[in-house]
Short mmCIF file of C-alpha atoms in Angstrom, two decimals:
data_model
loop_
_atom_site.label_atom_id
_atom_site.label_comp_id
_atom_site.label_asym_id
_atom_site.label_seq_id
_atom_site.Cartn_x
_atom_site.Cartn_y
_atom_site.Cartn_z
CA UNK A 535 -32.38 20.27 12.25
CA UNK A 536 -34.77 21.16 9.62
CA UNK A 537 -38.53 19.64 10.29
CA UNK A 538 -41.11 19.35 7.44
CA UNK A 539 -44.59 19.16 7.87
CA UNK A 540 -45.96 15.90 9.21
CA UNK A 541 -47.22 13.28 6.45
CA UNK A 542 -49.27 10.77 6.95
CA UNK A 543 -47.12 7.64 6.36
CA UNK A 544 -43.03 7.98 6.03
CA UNK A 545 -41.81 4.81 4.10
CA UNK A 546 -38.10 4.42 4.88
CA UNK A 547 -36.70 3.08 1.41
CA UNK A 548 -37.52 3.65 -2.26
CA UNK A 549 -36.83 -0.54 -3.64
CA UNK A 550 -39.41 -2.62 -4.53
CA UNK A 551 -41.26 -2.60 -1.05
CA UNK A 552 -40.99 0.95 -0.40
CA UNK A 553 -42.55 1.53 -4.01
CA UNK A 554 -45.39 -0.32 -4.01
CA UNK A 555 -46.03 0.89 -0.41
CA UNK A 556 -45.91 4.04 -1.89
CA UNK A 557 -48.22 3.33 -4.83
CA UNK A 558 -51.11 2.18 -2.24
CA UNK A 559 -50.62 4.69 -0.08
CA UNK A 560 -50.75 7.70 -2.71
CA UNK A 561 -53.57 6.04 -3.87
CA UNK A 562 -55.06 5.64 -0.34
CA UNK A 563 -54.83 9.81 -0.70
CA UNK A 564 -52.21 9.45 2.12
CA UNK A 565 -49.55 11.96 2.06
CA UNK A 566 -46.67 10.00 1.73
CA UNK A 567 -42.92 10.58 1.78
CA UNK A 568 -40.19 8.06 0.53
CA UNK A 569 -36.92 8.36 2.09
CA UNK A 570 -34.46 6.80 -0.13
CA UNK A 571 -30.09 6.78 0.92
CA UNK A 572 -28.95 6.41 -2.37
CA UNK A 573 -30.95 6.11 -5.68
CA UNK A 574 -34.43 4.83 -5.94
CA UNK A 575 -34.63 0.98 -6.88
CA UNK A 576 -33.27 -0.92 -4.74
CA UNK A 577 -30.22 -3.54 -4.50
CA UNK A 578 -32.08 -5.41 -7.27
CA UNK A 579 -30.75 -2.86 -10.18
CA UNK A 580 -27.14 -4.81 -9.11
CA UNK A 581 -28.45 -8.20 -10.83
CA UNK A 582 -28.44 -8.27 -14.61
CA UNK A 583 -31.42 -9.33 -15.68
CA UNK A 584 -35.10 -9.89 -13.91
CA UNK A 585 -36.39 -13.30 -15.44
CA UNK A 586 -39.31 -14.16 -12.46
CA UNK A 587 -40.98 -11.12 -11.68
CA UNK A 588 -45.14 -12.35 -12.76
CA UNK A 589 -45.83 -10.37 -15.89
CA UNK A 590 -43.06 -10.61 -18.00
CA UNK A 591 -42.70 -13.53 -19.99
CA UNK A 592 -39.34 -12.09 -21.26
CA UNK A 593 -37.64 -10.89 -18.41
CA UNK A 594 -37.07 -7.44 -17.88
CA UNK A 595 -33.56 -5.02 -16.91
CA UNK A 596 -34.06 -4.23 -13.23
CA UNK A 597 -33.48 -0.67 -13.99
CA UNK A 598 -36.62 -0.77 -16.50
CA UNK A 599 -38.89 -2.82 -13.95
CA UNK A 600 -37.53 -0.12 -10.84
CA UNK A 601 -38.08 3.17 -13.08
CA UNK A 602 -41.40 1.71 -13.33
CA UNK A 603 -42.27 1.30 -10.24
CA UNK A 604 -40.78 4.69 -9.13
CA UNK A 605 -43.01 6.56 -11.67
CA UNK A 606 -45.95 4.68 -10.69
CA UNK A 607 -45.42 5.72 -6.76
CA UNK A 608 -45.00 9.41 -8.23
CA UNK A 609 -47.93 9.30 -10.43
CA UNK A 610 -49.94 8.55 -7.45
CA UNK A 611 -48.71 11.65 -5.08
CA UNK A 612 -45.94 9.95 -3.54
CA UNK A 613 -42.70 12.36 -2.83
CA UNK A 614 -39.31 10.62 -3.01
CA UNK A 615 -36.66 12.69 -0.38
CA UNK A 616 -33.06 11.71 -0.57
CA UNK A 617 -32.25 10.70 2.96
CA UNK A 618 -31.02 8.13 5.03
CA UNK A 619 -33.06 7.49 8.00
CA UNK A 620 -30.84 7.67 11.42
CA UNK A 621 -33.55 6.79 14.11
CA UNK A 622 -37.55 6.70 15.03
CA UNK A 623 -37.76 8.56 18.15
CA UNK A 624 -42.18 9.02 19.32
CA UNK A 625 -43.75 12.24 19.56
CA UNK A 626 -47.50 13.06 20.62
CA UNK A 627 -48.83 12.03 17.06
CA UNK A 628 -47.27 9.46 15.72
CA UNK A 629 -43.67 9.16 15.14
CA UNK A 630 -40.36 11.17 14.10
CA UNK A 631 -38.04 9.53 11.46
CA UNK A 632 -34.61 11.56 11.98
CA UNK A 633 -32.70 11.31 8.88
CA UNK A 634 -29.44 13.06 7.67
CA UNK A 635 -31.29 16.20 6.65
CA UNK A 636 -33.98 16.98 7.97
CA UNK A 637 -37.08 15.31 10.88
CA UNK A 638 -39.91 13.94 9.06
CA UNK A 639 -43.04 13.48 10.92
CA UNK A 640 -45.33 10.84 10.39
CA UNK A 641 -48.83 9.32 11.24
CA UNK A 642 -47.42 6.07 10.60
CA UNK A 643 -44.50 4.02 9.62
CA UNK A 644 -43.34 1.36 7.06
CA UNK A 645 -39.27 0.42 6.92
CA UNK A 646 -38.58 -0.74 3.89
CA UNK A 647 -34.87 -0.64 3.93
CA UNK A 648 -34.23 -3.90 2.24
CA UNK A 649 -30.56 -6.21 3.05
CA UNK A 650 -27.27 -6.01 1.80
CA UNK A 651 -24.73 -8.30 0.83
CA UNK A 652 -22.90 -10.27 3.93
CA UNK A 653 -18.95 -10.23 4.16
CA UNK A 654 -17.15 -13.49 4.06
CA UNK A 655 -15.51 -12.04 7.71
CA UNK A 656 -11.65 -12.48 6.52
CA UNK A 657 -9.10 -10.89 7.46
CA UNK A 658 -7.72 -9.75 4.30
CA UNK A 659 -11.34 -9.18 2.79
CA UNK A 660 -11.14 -5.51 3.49
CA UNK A 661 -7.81 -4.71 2.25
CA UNK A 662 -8.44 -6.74 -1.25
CA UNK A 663 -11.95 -5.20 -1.99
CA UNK A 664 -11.82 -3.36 -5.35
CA UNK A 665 -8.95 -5.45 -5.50
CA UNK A 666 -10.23 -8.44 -6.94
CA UNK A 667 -12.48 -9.03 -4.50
CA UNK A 668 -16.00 -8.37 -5.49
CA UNK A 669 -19.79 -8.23 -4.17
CA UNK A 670 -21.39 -7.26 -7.67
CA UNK A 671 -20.53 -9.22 -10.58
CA UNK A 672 -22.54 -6.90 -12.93
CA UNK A 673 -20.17 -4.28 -11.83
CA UNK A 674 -16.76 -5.82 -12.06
CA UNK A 675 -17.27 -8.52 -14.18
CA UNK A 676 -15.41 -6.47 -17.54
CA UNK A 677 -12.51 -6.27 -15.36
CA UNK A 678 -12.04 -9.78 -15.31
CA UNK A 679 -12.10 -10.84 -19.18
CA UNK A 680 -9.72 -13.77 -19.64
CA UNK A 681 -9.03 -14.19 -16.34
CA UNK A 682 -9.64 -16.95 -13.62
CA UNK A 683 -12.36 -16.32 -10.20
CA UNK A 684 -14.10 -17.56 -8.31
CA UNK A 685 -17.57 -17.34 -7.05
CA UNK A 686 -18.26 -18.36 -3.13
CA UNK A 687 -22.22 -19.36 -2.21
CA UNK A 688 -24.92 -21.92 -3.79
CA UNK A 689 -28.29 -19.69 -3.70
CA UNK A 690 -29.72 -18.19 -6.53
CA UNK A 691 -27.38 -14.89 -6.45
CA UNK A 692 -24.30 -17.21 -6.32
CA UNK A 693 -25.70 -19.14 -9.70
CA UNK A 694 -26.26 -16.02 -11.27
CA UNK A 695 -23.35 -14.10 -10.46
CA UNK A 696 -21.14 -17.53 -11.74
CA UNK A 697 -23.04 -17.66 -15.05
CA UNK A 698 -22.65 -14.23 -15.89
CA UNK A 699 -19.38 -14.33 -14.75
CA UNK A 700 -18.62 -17.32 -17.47
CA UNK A 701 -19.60 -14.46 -19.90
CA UNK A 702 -16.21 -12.73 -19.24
CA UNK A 703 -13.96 -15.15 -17.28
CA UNK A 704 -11.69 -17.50 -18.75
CA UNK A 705 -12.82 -20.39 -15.88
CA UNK A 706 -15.79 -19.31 -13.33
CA UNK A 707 -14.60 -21.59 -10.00
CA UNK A 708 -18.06 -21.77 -7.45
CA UNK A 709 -17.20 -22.72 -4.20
CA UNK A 710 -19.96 -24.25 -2.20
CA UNK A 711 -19.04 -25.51 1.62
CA UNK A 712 -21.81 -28.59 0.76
CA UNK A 713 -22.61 -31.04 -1.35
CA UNK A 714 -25.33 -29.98 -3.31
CA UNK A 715 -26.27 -26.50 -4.01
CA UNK A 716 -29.46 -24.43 -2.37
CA UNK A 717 -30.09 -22.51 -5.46
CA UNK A 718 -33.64 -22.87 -8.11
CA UNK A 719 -33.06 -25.55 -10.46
CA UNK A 720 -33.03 -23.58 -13.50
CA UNK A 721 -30.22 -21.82 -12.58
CA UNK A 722 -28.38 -25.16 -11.55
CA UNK A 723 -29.37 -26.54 -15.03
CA UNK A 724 -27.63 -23.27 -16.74
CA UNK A 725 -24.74 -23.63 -14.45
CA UNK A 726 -24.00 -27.09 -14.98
CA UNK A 727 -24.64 -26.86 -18.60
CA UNK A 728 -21.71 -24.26 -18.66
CA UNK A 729 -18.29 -25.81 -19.71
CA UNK A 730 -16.51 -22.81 -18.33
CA UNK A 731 -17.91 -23.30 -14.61
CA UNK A 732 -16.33 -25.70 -12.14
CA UNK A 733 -18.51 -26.24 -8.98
CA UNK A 734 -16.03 -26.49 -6.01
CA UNK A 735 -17.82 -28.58 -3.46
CA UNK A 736 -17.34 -29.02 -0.30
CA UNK A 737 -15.35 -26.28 0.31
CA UNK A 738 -14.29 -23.15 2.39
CA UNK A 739 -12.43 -20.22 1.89
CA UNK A 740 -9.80 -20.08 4.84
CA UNK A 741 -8.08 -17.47 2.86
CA UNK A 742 -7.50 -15.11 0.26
CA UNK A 743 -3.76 -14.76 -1.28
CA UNK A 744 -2.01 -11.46 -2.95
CA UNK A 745 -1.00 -8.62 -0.87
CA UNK A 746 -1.95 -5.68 -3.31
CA UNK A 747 -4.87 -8.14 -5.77
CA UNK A 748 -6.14 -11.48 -5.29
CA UNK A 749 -3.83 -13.65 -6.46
CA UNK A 750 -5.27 -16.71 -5.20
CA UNK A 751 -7.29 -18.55 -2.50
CA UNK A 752 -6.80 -21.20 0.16
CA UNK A 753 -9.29 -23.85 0.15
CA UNK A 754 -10.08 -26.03 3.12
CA UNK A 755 -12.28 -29.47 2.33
CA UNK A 756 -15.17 -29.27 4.73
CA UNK A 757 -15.28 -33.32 4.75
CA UNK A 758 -11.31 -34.46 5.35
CA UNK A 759 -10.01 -30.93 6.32
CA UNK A 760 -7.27 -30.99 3.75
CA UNK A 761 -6.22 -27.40 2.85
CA UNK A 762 -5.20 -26.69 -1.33
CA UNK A 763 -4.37 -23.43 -3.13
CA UNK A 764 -6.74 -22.12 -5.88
CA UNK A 765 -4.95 -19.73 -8.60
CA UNK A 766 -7.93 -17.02 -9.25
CA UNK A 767 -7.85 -13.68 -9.97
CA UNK A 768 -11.07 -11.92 -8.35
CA UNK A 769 -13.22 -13.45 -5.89
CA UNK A 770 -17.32 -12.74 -5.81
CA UNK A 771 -18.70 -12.72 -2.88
CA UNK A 772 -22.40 -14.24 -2.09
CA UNK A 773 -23.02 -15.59 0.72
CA UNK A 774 -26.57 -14.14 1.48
CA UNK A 775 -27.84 -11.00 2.93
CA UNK A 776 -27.81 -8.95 6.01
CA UNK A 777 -31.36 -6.84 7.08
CA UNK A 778 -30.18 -3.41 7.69
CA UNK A 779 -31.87 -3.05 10.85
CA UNK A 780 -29.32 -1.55 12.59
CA UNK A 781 -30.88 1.98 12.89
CA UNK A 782 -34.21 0.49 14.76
CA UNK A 783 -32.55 -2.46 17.08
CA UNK A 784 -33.53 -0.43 19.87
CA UNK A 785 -36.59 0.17 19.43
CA UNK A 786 -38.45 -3.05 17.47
CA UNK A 787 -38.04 -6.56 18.21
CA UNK A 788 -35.71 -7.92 15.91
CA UNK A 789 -35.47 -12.07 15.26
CA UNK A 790 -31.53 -13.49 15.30
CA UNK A 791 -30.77 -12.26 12.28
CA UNK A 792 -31.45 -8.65 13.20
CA UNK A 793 -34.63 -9.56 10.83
CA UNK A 794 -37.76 -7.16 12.09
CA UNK A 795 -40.26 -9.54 13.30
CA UNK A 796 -43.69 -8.29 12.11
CA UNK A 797 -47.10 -10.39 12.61
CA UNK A 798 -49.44 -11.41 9.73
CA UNK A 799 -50.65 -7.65 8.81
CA UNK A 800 -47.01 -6.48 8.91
CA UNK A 801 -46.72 -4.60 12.07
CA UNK A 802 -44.23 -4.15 14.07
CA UNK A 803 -44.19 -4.68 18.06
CA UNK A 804 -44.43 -0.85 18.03
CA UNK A 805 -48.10 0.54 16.69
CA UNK A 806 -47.92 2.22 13.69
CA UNK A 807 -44.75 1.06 12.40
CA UNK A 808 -45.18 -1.49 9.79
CA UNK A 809 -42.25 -3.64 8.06
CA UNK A 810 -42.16 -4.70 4.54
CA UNK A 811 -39.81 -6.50 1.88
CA UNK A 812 -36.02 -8.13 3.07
CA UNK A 813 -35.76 -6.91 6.67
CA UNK A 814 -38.56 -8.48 7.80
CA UNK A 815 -38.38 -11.85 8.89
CA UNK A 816 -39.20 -14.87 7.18
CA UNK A 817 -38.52 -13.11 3.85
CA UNK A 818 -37.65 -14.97 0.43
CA UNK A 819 -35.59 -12.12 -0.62
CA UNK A 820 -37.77 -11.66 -4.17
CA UNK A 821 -38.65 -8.48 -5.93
CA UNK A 822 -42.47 -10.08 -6.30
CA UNK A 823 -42.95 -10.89 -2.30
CA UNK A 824 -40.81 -7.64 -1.27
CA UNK A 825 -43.71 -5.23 -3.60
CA UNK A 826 -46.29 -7.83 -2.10
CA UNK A 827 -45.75 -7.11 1.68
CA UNK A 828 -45.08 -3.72 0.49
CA UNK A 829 -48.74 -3.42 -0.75
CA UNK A 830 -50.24 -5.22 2.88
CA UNK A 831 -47.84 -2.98 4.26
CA UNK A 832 -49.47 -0.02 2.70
CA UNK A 833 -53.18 -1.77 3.43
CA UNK A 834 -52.53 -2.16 7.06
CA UNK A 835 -51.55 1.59 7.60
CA UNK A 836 -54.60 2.78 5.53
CA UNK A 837 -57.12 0.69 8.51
CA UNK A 838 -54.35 1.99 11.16
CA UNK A 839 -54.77 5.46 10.17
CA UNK A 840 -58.76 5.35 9.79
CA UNK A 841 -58.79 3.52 13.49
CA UNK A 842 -56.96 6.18 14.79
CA UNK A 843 -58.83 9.33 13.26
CA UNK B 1378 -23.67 8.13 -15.19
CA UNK B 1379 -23.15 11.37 -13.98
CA UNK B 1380 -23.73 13.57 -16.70
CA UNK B 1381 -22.80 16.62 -14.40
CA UNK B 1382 -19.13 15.98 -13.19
CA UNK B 1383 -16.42 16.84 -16.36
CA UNK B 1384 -14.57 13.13 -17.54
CA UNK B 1385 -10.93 12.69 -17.44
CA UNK B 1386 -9.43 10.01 -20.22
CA UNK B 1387 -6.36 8.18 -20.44
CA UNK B 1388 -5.38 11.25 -22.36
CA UNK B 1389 -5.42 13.87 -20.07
CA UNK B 1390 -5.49 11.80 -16.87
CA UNK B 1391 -1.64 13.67 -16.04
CA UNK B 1392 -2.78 17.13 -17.01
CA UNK B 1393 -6.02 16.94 -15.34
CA UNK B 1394 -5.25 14.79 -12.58
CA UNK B 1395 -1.63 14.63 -11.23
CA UNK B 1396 -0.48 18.00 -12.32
CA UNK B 1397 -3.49 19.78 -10.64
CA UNK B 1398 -3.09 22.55 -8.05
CA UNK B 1399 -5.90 21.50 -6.37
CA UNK B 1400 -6.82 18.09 -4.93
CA UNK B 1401 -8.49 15.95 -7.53
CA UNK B 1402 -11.52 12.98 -6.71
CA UNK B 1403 -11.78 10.83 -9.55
CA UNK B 1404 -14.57 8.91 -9.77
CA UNK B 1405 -14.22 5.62 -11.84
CA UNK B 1406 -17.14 4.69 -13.24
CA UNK B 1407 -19.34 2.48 -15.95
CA UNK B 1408 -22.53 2.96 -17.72
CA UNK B 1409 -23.09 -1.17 -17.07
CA UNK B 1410 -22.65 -0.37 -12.71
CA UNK B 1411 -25.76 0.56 -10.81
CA UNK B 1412 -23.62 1.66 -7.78
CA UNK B 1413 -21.96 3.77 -9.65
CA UNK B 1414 -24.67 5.73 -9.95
CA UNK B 1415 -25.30 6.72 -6.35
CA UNK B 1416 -21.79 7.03 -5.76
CA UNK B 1417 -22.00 9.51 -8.87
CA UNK B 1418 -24.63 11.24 -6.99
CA UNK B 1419 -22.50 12.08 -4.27
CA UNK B 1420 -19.50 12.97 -6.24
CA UNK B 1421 -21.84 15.55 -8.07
CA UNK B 1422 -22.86 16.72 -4.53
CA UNK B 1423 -19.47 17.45 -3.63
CA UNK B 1424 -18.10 19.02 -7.01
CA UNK B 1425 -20.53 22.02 -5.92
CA UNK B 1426 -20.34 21.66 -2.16
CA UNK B 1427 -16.45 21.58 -2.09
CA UNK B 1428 -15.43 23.53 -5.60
CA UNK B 1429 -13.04 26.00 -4.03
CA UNK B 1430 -11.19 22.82 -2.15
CA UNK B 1431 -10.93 20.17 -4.93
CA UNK B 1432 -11.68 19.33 -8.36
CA UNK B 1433 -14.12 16.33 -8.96
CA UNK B 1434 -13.50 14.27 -12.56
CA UNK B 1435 -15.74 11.38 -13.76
CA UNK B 1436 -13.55 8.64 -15.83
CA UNK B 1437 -15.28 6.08 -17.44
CA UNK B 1438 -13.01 2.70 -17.19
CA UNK B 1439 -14.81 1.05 -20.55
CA UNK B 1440 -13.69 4.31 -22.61
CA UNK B 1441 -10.27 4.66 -20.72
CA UNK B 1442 -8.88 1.16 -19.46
CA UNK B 1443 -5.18 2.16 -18.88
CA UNK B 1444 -5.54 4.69 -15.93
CA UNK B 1445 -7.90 1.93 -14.22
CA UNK B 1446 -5.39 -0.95 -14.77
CA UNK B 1447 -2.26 1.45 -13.81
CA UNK B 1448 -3.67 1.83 -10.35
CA UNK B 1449 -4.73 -1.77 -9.89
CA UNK B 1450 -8.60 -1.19 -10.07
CA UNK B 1451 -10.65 -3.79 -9.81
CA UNK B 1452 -14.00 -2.76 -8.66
CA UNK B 1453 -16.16 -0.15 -9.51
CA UNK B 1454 -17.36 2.07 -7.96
CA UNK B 1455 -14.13 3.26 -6.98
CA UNK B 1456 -12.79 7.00 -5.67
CA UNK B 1457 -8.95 7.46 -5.82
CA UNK B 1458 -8.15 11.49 -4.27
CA UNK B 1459 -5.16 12.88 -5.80
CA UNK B 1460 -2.86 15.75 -4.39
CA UNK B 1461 0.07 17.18 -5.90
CA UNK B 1462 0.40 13.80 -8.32
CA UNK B 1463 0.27 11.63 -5.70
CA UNK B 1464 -2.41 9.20 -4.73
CA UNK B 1465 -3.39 9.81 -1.09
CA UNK B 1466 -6.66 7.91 -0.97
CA UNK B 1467 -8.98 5.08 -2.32
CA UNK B 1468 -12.30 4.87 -1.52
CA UNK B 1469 -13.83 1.90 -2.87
CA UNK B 1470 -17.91 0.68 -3.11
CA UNK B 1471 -20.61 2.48 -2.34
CA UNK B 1472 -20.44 4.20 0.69
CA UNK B 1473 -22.05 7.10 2.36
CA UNK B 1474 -21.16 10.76 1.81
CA UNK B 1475 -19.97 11.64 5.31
CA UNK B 1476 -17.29 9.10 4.76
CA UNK B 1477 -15.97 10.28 1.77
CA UNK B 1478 -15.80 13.56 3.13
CA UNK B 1479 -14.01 12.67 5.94
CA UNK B 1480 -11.69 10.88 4.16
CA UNK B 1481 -11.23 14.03 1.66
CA UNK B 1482 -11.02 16.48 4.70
CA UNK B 1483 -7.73 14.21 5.74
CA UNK B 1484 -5.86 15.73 2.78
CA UNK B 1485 -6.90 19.01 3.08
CA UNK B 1486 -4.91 21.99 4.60
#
């Protein structure tokens, strides 16, 4: 396994968090490396359009408000690797992040790995993904034009992913197991407004019909338990997020949802790794708080570093 | 997009594609589909890393619809590996490099 030389801080993902982590720490004259799986940005660049991040009265494409970010983290010294981070193992120094390529050495510490999108947990999900069913509606949404789907969740994804959706679909069916949805108001206003949209309430998905493409669904009423068919085409998935925590369970404390718990300066129960953005606990799952923890994030490892010479 | 892997249409999908010698990855793809991206990453990776063993091809599903429809596509990013005309494997979302090569290694002899 190929080692480079130790850095000061390894940040373990290149979204929003990891960025802005970056951009303190470069400017903090820390010698920083980004390890990023994939590209740099973040599972934001999946939505379609940014309309809350502070600063932009007009919204902004996720790609332009990422690239941004990226080139400001640059600009300040940062070095983006491509590489997925396996496991933090302690050496006499600080800490070894193992990833795919190579060992990267590091004074401190901050994961900013983000979530991803949770699975319904059916049995035919698997088989029928890329098959109609869906977890990005930005992606797969042209595949759908004058056709029926469906849209399962009520947070402000699910709203978003419906109303774009209605953009392509002939009939956008969102199917919410309760009676109201969770999601910000302005996005129920839009959705409601929308005479292609049909909010499905109280209902579950107890399974998906078609053998080789969704053909349809099974709906089960979460108040009487009576069970109806639903002729759809695709089905989009978005039914919140999963922390991808998985590589560190072993070592951090995680909450129940395999969320990293961290305290009020973002650390971690292990000293000198710090946690930042949508695997940490508590988190609102927002581009503006993940870049804002990623920033205390960055803070706290400047004092930890100067503590410990 | 990729701009390093060579596109395949709906024109030359059965030259290209299913009357290749070697093993052919096509990547289906869209300007519109962050995912895509990454996944284009890797297929750019493994055009290089893999040249003498198969042949990688980018098709873009907005500028060629039929070839996406024909094999029931519904979600992009998607990887379909072809050998001797016949579709051996679909790949589909964005997932990590070691699995596509293990599921390309399957197929090769």
């Amino acid at each position: 396994m190929n080692a480079v030389p130790r850095s000061d801080v390894v940040i373990i993902g290149a979204g929003p968090a990891g960025l802005s982590a970056a951009i303190y720490a470069g400017r903090a004259r820390l010698s920083t490396v980004v390890l990023e799986k994939a590209l740099p940005g973040g599972q934001i660049l999946i939505t379609d359009w940014i309309e809350n991040y502070p600063g932009f009265p007009d919204g902004v494409a996720p790609a332009v408000l990422m690239e941004g970010f990226e080139k400001q983290a640059v600009h300040f010294g940062a070095k983006i690797v491509t590489d997925e981070a396996r496991e933090i193992v302690p050496d006499p120094v600080g800490w070894i992040v193992r990833g795919g390529k190579a060992d990267y050495p590091a004074r401190a510490v901050i994961i900013a790995v983000g979530a991803r999108y949770r699975r319904l947990g059916l049995a035919e999900e698997d088989r029928l993904t890329g098959r109609g069913v869906s977890y990005c509606a930005t992606c797969d949404a042209p595949f759908f034009r004058g056709r029926a789907v469906a849209v399962v969740g009520g947070g402000d994804t699910a709203l978003m992913e419906a109303v774009y959706l209605a953009k392509y679909a002939s009939r956008v069916h969102l199917i919410h197991r309760r009676d109201r949805l969770r999601g910000t108001k302005i996005l129920q206003e839009r959705l409601f407004a929308d005479p292609k949209i049909t909010v499905e309430w109280s209902a579950v998905i107890d399974q998906i019909l078609g053998r080789d493409r969704v053909e349809g669904l099974v709906l089960r009423d979460t108040n009487d338990g009576s069970v109806r068919e639903l002729a759809v085409e695709g089905l989009f998935v978005s039914v919140g997020m999963d922390p991808q925590s998985e590589f560190v369970r072993e070592l951090l404390d995680l909450n129940e949802w395999k969320e990293i718990r961290v305290d009020g300066r973002l650390a971690t129960s292990r000293p000198g790794i710090f946690a930042a953005g949508d695997v940490i606990d508590a988190a609102p799952h927002q581009v503006a708080t993940a870049a804002g923890t990623g920033v205390a994030a960055a803070l706290s490892v400047v004092e930890y570093l100067s503590k410990t010479g | 997009m990729s701009d390093n892997i060579p596109s395949v249409t709906d024109a030359d999908f059965e030259a290209e594609v299913l009357r290749s010698s070697l093993p052919v990855l096509v990547d289906f793809s869209a300007a519109w589909c962050m995912p895509c991206k990454a996944v284009g990453v890797i297929a750019a990776d493994l055009a290089v890393e893999m040249k003498d063993k198969i042949i990688v091809r980018l098709m873009d599903v907005d500028a060629s619809p039929k070839t996406p429809a024909k094999y029931g596509i519904r979600g992009i990013p998607t990887l379909l590996l072809f050998k001797g005309g016949e579709l051996k494997e679909s790949i589909v979302g964005a997932v990590s490099k070691e699995k596509i090569v293990g599921l390309i290694a399957k197929h090769l002899s």
